[in-house]
Amino acid sequence: EVQLVESGGGVVQPGGSLRLSCAASGFIFSDHFMDWVRQTPGKGLEWVGRSKNRGHNYITEYAASVRDRFIIYRDDSRNSLHLQMRGLKSEDMAVYYCVVWQAGVASWGQGTLVTVSS
Amino acid sequence: EIVLTQSPGTLSLSPGERATLSCRASQSVPSKYLAWYQQKPGQAPRLLIYSVSNRATGTPDRFSGSGSETDFTLTIARLEPEDFAVYYCQHYDSSPPYTFGQGTKLEIK
């Protein structure tokens, strides 16, 4: 069974940094694309970025709203995905989800909440 | 960027009725990479449909997806009480950013 467990959320001041992690199990992590998606409380979903697999040279893709501030990286040896966030703004406050894509099928973690507040 | 526009914003129906949800893309969605999700309060989104019309494991057969190019539809044949939730469409490959629609809230009439 696919399991994705996000961690690292919390309260951070505007301009601060935070690193989110996603621990994966139940599938061959290195084979698959991984996404971060966020959801502002009470609002819709926003795709944040993607880490492609080794077969696609670990290419990363980002939403324009986070490019140059967020970095996605993965550790295939530890079945983990990370999101390093810098220069956090109030509009980055959201629940952040880790998503795995397996043959066109997405599985989601339960999310971790990031609060940006002074 | 492909912009996905869902309609209606809110749909009020009764159990047993048929629901039709629309997702319109600003440009053609590559290679049928269009998915539908269901989200209930306090839960993560759950994949219902992928590649326009393929039901994910565990999706009841009352849910069906259809469409092509820029117009897509999620149909729920006969609403059950547990179907009342928010539904999102997403295009998910080939052409980033992999945007979501703004959602349709399906509520009990």
PDB file of C-alpha atoms in Angstrom:
ATOM      1  CA  GLU A   1       0.000   0.000   0.000  1.00  0.00           C
ATOM      2  CA  VAL A   2       1.288   3.415  -0.966  1.00  0.00           C
ATOM      3  CA  GLN A   3       2.007   5.643   2.033  1.00  0.00           C
ATOM      4  CA  LEU A   4       3.190   9.239   1.935  1.00  0.00           C
ATOM      5  CA  VAL A   5       3.826  11.029   5.205  1.00  0.00           C
ATOM      6  CA  GLU A   6       4.643  14.714   5.151  1.00  0.00           C
ATOM      7  CA  SER A   7       6.448  16.485   7.961  1.00  0.00           C
ATOM      8  CA  GLY A   8       8.227  19.725   8.731  1.00  0.00           C
ATOM      9  CA  GLY A   9       5.312  22.127   8.724  1.00  0.00           C
ATOM     10  CA  GLY A  10       4.972  24.819  11.343  1.00  0.00           C
ATOM     11  CA  VAL A  11       4.949  28.539  11.989  1.00  0.00           C
ATOM     12  CA  VAL A  12       7.534  30.697  10.262  1.00  0.00           C
ATOM     13  CA  GLN A  13       7.980  34.449  10.014  1.00  0.00           C
ATOM     14  CA  PRO A  14       7.680  36.257   6.682  1.00  0.00           C
ATOM     15  CA  GLY A  15      10.985  36.004   4.860  1.00  0.00           C
ATOM     16  CA  GLY A  16      11.907  32.862   6.745  1.00  0.00           C
ATOM     17  CA  SER A  17      12.788  29.375   5.585  1.00  0.00           C
ATOM     18  CA  LEU A  18      11.347  25.939   6.136  1.00  0.00           C
ATOM     19  CA  ARG A  19      12.036  22.456   4.834  1.00  0.00           C
ATOM     20  CA  LEU A  20       9.246  19.972   4.285  1.00  0.00           C
ATOM     21  CA  SER A  21       9.820  16.256   3.938  1.00  0.00           C
ATOM     22  CA  CYS A  22       7.784  13.372   2.571  1.00  0.00           C
ATOM     23  CA  ALA A  23       8.542   9.819   3.642  1.00  0.00           C
ATOM     24  CA  ALA A  24       7.388   7.303   1.050  1.00  0.00           C
ATOM     25  CA  SER A  25       6.693   3.591   1.308  1.00  0.00           C
ATOM     26  CA  GLY A  26       4.775   0.857  -0.463  1.00  0.00           C
ATOM     27  CA  PHE A  27       6.206   1.477  -3.928  1.00  0.00           C
ATOM     28  CA  ILE A  28       9.528   1.774  -5.725  1.00  0.00           C
ATOM     29  CA  PHE A  29      10.232   5.411  -4.976  1.00  0.00           C
ATOM     30  CA  SER A  30      13.030   5.863  -7.494  1.00  0.00           C
ATOM     31  CA  ASP A  31      10.791   4.873 -10.405  1.00  0.00           C
ATOM     32  CA  HIS A  32       8.213   7.624 -10.048  1.00  0.00           C
ATOM     33  CA  PHE A  33       7.535  11.313 -10.451  1.00  0.00           C
ATOM     34  CA  MET A  34       6.741  13.166  -7.242  1.00  0.00           C
ATOM     35  CA  ASP A  35       4.832  16.419  -6.831  1.00  0.00           C
ATOM     36  CA  TRP A  36       4.212  19.001  -4.144  1.00  0.00           C
ATOM     37  CA  VAL A  37       0.733  20.520  -4.180  1.00  0.00           C
ATOM     38  CA  ARG A  38      -0.592  23.098  -1.738  1.00  0.00           C
ATOM     39  CA  GLN A  39      -3.998  24.242  -0.611  1.00  0.00           C
ATOM     40  CA  THR A  40      -4.725  27.525   1.060  1.00  0.00           C
ATOM     41  CA  PRO A  41      -7.178  27.077   3.929  1.00  0.00           C
ATOM     42  CA  GLY A  42     -10.683  27.147   2.549  1.00  0.00           C
ATOM     43  CA  LYS A  43      -9.495  27.542  -1.017  1.00  0.00           C
ATOM     44  CA  GLY A  44      -8.425  25.526  -4.006  1.00  0.00           C
ATOM     45  CA  LEU A  45      -5.432  23.486  -5.006  1.00  0.00           C
ATOM     46  CA  GLU A  46      -2.181  24.813  -6.456  1.00  0.00           C
ATOM     47  CA  TRP A  47       0.518  22.675  -8.016  1.00  0.00           C
ATOM     48  CA  VAL A  48       3.891  23.718  -6.574  1.00  0.00           C
ATOM     49  CA  GLY A  49       6.420  21.573  -8.369  1.00  0.00           C
ATOM     50  CA  ARG A  50       7.574  18.174  -9.600  1.00  0.00           C
ATOM     51  CA  SER A  51      10.617  15.966  -9.237  1.00  0.00           C
ATOM     52  CA  LYS A  52      10.998  13.568 -12.113  1.00  0.00           C
ATOM     53  CA  ASN A  53      12.741  10.225 -11.721  1.00  0.00           C
ATOM     54  CA  ARG A  54      16.239   9.086 -12.574  1.00  0.00           C
ATOM     55  CA  GLY A  55      15.108   8.001 -16.021  1.00  0.00           C
ATOM     56  CA  HIS A  56      14.197  11.627 -16.676  1.00  0.00           C
ATOM     57  CA  ASN A  57      17.449  12.942 -15.222  1.00  0.00           C
ATOM     58  CA  TYR A  58      15.785  14.108 -12.016  1.00  0.00           C
ATOM     59  CA  ILE A  59      14.399  17.132 -13.816  1.00  0.00           C
ATOM     60  CA  THR A  60      12.475  19.503 -11.557  1.00  0.00           C
ATOM     61  CA  GLU A  61       9.638  21.774 -12.612  1.00  0.00           C
ATOM     62  CA  TYR A  62       8.117  24.627 -10.632  1.00  0.00           C
ATOM     63  CA  ALA A  63       5.116  26.904 -10.571  1.00  0.00           C
ATOM     64  CA  ALA A  64       6.008  30.480 -11.408  1.00  0.00           C
ATOM     65  CA  SER A  65       4.862  31.623  -7.962  1.00  0.00           C
ATOM     66  CA  VAL A  66       7.621  29.636  -6.219  1.00  0.00           C
ATOM     67  CA  ARG A  67      10.391  29.415  -8.797  1.00  0.00           C
ATOM     68  CA  ASP A  68      13.641  30.905  -7.432  1.00  0.00           C
ATOM     69  CA  ARG A  69      12.401  30.543  -3.826  1.00  0.00           C
ATOM     70  CA  PHE A  70      11.572  26.850  -3.493  1.00  0.00           C
ATOM     71  CA  ILE A  71      13.735  23.848  -4.312  1.00  0.00           C
ATOM     72  CA  ILE A  72      12.519  20.269  -4.645  1.00  0.00           C
ATOM     73  CA  TYR A  73      14.975  17.440  -4.176  1.00  0.00           C
ATOM     74  CA  ARG A  74      14.747  13.741  -3.548  1.00  0.00           C
ATOM     75  CA  ASP A  75      16.829  11.069  -1.861  1.00  0.00           C
ATOM     76  CA  ASP A  76      16.083   7.804  -3.609  1.00  0.00           C
ATOM     77  CA  SER A  77      18.260   5.904  -1.121  1.00  0.00           C
ATOM     78  CA  ARG A  78      15.959   7.003   1.707  1.00  0.00           C
ATOM     79  CA  ASN A  79      12.673   7.074  -0.227  1.00  0.00           C
ATOM     80  CA  SER A  80      12.195  10.691   0.654  1.00  0.00           C
ATOM     81  CA  LEU A  81      11.157  13.895  -1.077  1.00  0.00           C
ATOM     82  CA  HIS A  82      11.916  17.363   0.218  1.00  0.00           C
ATOM     83  CA  LEU A  83      10.754  20.911  -0.366  1.00  0.00           C
ATOM     84  CA  GLN A  84      13.164  23.631   0.721  1.00  0.00           C
ATOM     85  CA  MET A  85      11.275  26.908   0.992  1.00  0.00           C
ATOM     86  CA  ARG A  86      12.958  30.306   1.343  1.00  0.00           C
ATOM     87  CA  GLY A  87      11.688  33.857   1.367  1.00  0.00           C
ATOM     88  CA  LEU A  88       8.313  32.747   2.649  1.00  0.00           C
ATOM     89  CA  LYS A  89       5.374  35.077   2.106  1.00  0.00           C
ATOM     90  CA  SER A  90       1.901  35.193   3.591  1.00  0.00           C
ATOM     91  CA  GLU A  91       0.533  33.748   0.374  1.00  0.00           C
ATOM     92  CA  ASP A  92       2.650  30.618   0.881  1.00  0.00           C
ATOM     93  CA  MET A  93       0.596  29.738   3.949  1.00  0.00           C
ATOM     94  CA  ALA A  94      -1.141  26.466   3.089  1.00  0.00           C
ATOM     95  CA  VAL A  95      -1.381  22.745   3.623  1.00  0.00           C
ATOM     96  CA  TYR A  96       1.363  21.128   1.549  1.00  0.00           C
ATOM     97  CA  TYR A  97       0.732  17.695   0.066  1.00  0.00           C
ATOM     98  CA  CYS A  98       3.172  15.184  -1.352  1.00  0.00           C
ATOM     99  CA  VAL A  99       1.871  13.281  -4.401  1.00  0.00           C
ATOM    100  CA  VAL A 100       3.247  10.249  -6.244  1.00  0.00           C
ATOM    101  CA  TRP A 101       2.381   9.446  -9.842  1.00  0.00           C
ATOM    102  CA  GLN A 102       2.299   5.795 -10.847  1.00  0.00           C
ATOM    103  CA  ALA A 103       1.303   5.135 -14.462  1.00  0.00           C
ATOM    104  CA  GLY A 104      -0.934   8.167 -14.494  1.00  0.00           C
ATOM    105  CA  VAL A 105      -2.467   7.442 -11.097  1.00  0.00           C
ATOM    106  CA  ALA A 106      -1.907   9.889  -8.246  1.00  0.00           C
ATOM    107  CA  SER A 107      -1.709   9.044  -4.558  1.00  0.00           C
ATOM    108  CA  TRP A 108      -1.624  11.787  -1.939  1.00  0.00           C
ATOM    109  CA  GLY A 109      -0.300  12.164   1.555  1.00  0.00           C
ATOM    110  CA  GLN A 110      -2.344  13.778   4.305  1.00  0.00           C
ATOM    111  CA  GLY A 111      -0.458  17.063   4.185  1.00  0.00           C
ATOM    112  CA  THR A 112       1.465  19.330   6.522  1.00  0.00           C
ATOM    113  CA  LEU A 113       0.417  22.862   7.450  1.00  0.00           C
ATOM    114  CA  VAL A 114       2.715  25.815   6.911  1.00  0.00           C
ATOM    115  CA  THR A 115       1.757  29.054   8.659  1.00  0.00           C
ATOM    116  CA  VAL A 116       3.515  32.280   7.752  1.00  0.00           C
ATOM    117  CA  SER A 117       3.013  34.846  10.460  1.00  0.00           C
ATOM    118  CA  SER A 118       4.951  37.378  12.469  1.00  0.00           C
TER     119      SER A 118
ATOM    120  CA  GLU B   1      -0.192  27.844 -18.987  1.00  0.00           C
ATOM    121  CA  ILE B   2      -3.377  25.809 -19.349  1.00  0.00           C
ATOM    122  CA  VAL B   3      -6.172  27.436 -17.361  1.00  0.00           C
ATOM    123  CA  LEU B   4      -8.925  25.069 -16.254  1.00  0.00           C
ATOM    124  CA  THR B   5     -12.354  26.552 -15.581  1.00  0.00           C
ATOM    125  CA  GLN B   6     -14.890  24.429 -13.746  1.00  0.00           C
ATOM    126  CA  SER B   7     -18.618  24.967 -13.789  1.00  0.00           C
ATOM    127  CA  PRO B   8     -20.854  25.369 -12.026  1.00  0.00           C
ATOM    128  CA  GLY B   9     -19.163  26.690  -8.909  1.00  0.00           C
ATOM    129  CA  THR B  10     -21.825  25.072  -6.761  1.00  0.00           C
ATOM    130  CA  LEU B  11     -24.266  22.351  -7.751  1.00  0.00           C
ATOM    131  CA  SER B  12     -27.281  21.615  -5.539  1.00  0.00           C
ATOM    132  CA  LEU B  13     -28.859  18.224  -6.115  1.00  0.00           C
ATOM    133  CA  SER B  14     -30.665  15.484  -4.230  1.00  0.00           C
ATOM    134  CA  PRO B  15     -29.523  11.906  -3.636  1.00  0.00           C
ATOM    135  CA  GLY B  16     -30.488   9.721  -6.562  1.00  0.00           C
ATOM    136  CA  GLU B  17     -30.162  12.523  -9.093  1.00  0.00           C
ATOM    137  CA  ARG B  18     -27.573  12.729 -11.860  1.00  0.00           C
ATOM    138  CA  ALA B  19     -24.700  15.214 -11.564  1.00  0.00           C
ATOM    139  CA  THR B  20     -22.800  16.690 -14.482  1.00  0.00           C
ATOM    140  CA  LEU B  21     -19.648  18.696 -13.742  1.00  0.00           C
ATOM    141  CA  SER B  22     -17.727  20.571 -16.415  1.00  0.00           C
ATOM    142  CA  CYS B  23     -14.021  21.376 -16.796  1.00  0.00           C
ATOM    143  CA  ARG B  24     -13.023  23.601 -19.701  1.00  0.00           C
ATOM    144  CA  ALA B  25      -9.383  24.149 -20.692  1.00  0.00           C
ATOM    145  CA  SER B  26      -7.941  27.314 -22.229  1.00  0.00           C
ATOM    146  CA  GLN B  27      -6.029  25.158 -24.706  1.00  0.00           C
ATOM    147  CA  SER B  28      -5.958  21.527 -25.678  1.00  0.00           C
ATOM    148  CA  VAL B  29      -4.897  19.187 -22.866  1.00  0.00           C
ATOM    149  CA  PRO B  30      -1.927  17.119 -24.070  1.00  0.00           C
ATOM    150  CA  SER B  31      -2.349  13.403 -24.530  1.00  0.00           C
ATOM    151  CA  LYS B  32      -5.478  13.127 -22.430  1.00  0.00           C
ATOM    152  CA  TYR B  33      -3.666  13.996 -19.178  1.00  0.00           C
ATOM    153  CA  LEU B  34      -6.808  15.077 -17.386  1.00  0.00           C
ATOM    154  CA  ALA B  35      -7.797  13.864 -13.913  1.00  0.00           C
ATOM    155  CA  TRP B  36     -10.698  14.375 -11.516  1.00  0.00           C
ATOM    156  CA  TYR B  37     -10.444  14.420  -7.734  1.00  0.00           C
ATOM    157  CA  GLN B  38     -12.943  14.375  -4.886  1.00  0.00           C
ATOM    158  CA  GLN B  39     -12.195  16.197  -1.649  1.00  0.00           C
ATOM    159  CA  LYS B  40     -14.141  16.033   1.580  1.00  0.00           C
ATOM    160  CA  PRO B  41     -13.621  18.416   4.532  1.00  0.00           C
ATOM    161  CA  GLY B  42     -10.426  17.749   6.448  1.00  0.00           C
ATOM    162  CA  GLN B  43      -9.208  15.177   3.934  1.00  0.00           C
ATOM    163  CA  ALA B  44      -6.675  15.110   1.134  1.00  0.00           C
ATOM    164  CA  PRO B  45      -8.007  14.975  -2.407  1.00  0.00           C
ATOM    165  CA  ARG B  46      -8.711  11.497  -3.686  1.00  0.00           C
ATOM    166  CA  LEU B  47      -8.175  10.567  -7.323  1.00  0.00           C
ATOM    167  CA  LEU B  48     -11.380   9.436  -9.021  1.00  0.00           C
ATOM    168  CA  ILE B  49     -10.610   9.517 -12.735  1.00  0.00           C
ATOM    169  CA  TYR B  50      -7.362   9.686 -14.722  1.00  0.00           C
ATOM    170  CA  SER B  51      -6.606   9.953 -18.433  1.00  0.00           C
ATOM    171  CA  VAL B  52     -10.028  11.563 -18.918  1.00  0.00           C
ATOM    172  CA  SER B  53     -12.099   8.418 -18.479  1.00  0.00           C
ATOM    173  CA  ASN B  54     -10.261   5.757 -16.477  1.00  0.00           C
ATOM    174  CA  ARG B  55     -11.619   5.050 -13.031  1.00  0.00           C
ATOM    175  CA  ALA B  56      -9.005   4.815 -10.297  1.00  0.00           C
ATOM    176  CA  THR B  57      -8.988   1.781  -8.045  1.00  0.00           C
ATOM    177  CA  GLY B  58     -11.926   1.989  -5.699  1.00  0.00           C
ATOM    178  CA  THR B  59     -13.924   4.526  -7.720  1.00  0.00           C
ATOM    179  CA  PRO B  60     -17.538   3.360  -7.959  1.00  0.00           C
ATOM    180  CA  ASP B  61     -18.855   2.805 -11.471  1.00  0.00           C
ATOM    181  CA  ARG B  62     -21.487   5.502 -11.012  1.00  0.00           C
ATOM    182  CA  PHE B  63     -18.606   7.928 -11.663  1.00  0.00           C
ATOM    183  CA  SER B  64     -17.596   8.415 -15.295  1.00  0.00           C
ATOM    184  CA  GLY B  65     -15.353  10.844 -17.128  1.00  0.00           C
ATOM    185  CA  SER B  66     -15.518  11.949 -20.734  1.00  0.00           C
ATOM    186  CA  GLY B  67     -14.340  14.623 -23.117  1.00  0.00           C
ATOM    187  CA  SER B  68     -11.403  15.644 -25.229  1.00  0.00           C
ATOM    188  CA  GLU B  69      -9.217  18.583 -26.248  1.00  0.00           C
ATOM    189  CA  THR B  70     -10.656  21.412 -24.155  1.00  0.00           C
ATOM    190  CA  ASP B  71     -13.988  20.137 -22.818  1.00  0.00           C
ATOM    191  CA  PHE B  72     -14.272  17.512 -20.119  1.00  0.00           C
ATOM    192  CA  THR B  73     -17.105  16.192 -17.990  1.00  0.00           C
ATOM    193  CA  LEU B  74     -17.427  14.238 -14.788  1.00  0.00           C
ATOM    194  CA  THR B  75     -20.780  12.507 -14.459  1.00  0.00           C
ATOM    195  CA  ILE B  76     -22.169  10.886 -11.343  1.00  0.00           C
ATOM    196  CA  ALA B  77     -25.042   8.695 -12.480  1.00  0.00           C
ATOM    197  CA  ARG B  78     -27.035   8.468  -9.256  1.00  0.00           C
ATOM    198  CA  LEU B  79     -25.874  10.507  -6.308  1.00  0.00           C
ATOM    199  CA  GLU B  80     -25.217   8.765  -3.045  1.00  0.00           C
ATOM    200  CA  PRO B  81     -25.010  10.710   0.252  1.00  0.00           C
ATOM    201  CA  GLU B  82     -21.229  10.217   0.375  1.00  0.00           C
ATOM    202  CA  ASP B  83     -20.757  11.899  -3.020  1.00  0.00           C
ATOM    203  CA  PHE B  84     -21.439  15.390  -1.714  1.00  0.00           C
ATOM    204  CA  ALA B  85     -18.006  17.005  -1.707  1.00  0.00           C
ATOM    205  CA  VAL B  86     -15.790  19.317  -3.744  1.00  0.00           C
ATOM    206  CA  TYR B  87     -14.525  18.102  -7.115  1.00  0.00           C
ATOM    207  CA  TYR B  88     -11.428  19.312  -8.929  1.00  0.00           C
ATOM    208  CA  CYS B  89     -10.017  18.658 -12.372  1.00  0.00           C
ATOM    209  CA  GLN B  90      -6.277  18.787 -13.116  1.00  0.00           C
ATOM    210  CA  HIS B  91      -4.089  18.460 -16.162  1.00  0.00           C
ATOM    211  CA  TYR B  92      -1.091  16.538 -14.924  1.00  0.00           C
ATOM    212  CA  ASP B  93       1.631  15.924 -17.487  1.00  0.00           C
ATOM    213  CA  SER B  94       3.558  17.066 -20.505  1.00  0.00           C
ATOM    214  CA  SER B  95       3.083  20.816 -20.196  1.00  0.00           C
ATOM    215  CA  PRO B  96       3.819  22.432 -16.792  1.00  0.00           C
ATOM    216  CA  PRO B  97       2.430  24.059 -14.742  1.00  0.00           C
ATOM    217  CA  TYR B  98       0.031  21.234 -13.950  1.00  0.00           C
ATOM    218  CA  THR B  99      -2.905  23.381 -13.029  1.00  0.00           C
ATOM    219  CA  PHE B 100      -6.132  22.611 -11.198  1.00  0.00           C
ATOM    220  CA  GLY B 101      -9.579  23.943 -11.806  1.00  0.00           C
ATOM    221  CA  GLN B 102     -11.057  26.070  -9.052  1.00  0.00           C
ATOM    222  CA  GLY B 103     -13.437  23.326  -7.970  1.00  0.00           C
ATOM    223  CA  THR B 104     -17.138  22.534  -8.008  1.00  0.00           C
ATOM    224  CA  LYS B 105     -18.918  22.121  -4.700  1.00  0.00           C
ATOM    225  CA  LEU B 106     -21.613  19.473  -4.892  1.00  0.00           C
ATOM    226  CA  GLU B 107     -24.103  20.097  -2.109  1.00  0.00           C
ATOM    227  CA  ILE B 108     -27.300  18.459  -0.949  1.00  0.00           C
ATOM    228  CA  LYS B 109     -30.416  20.264  -2.090  1.00  0.00           C
TER     229      LYS B 109
END
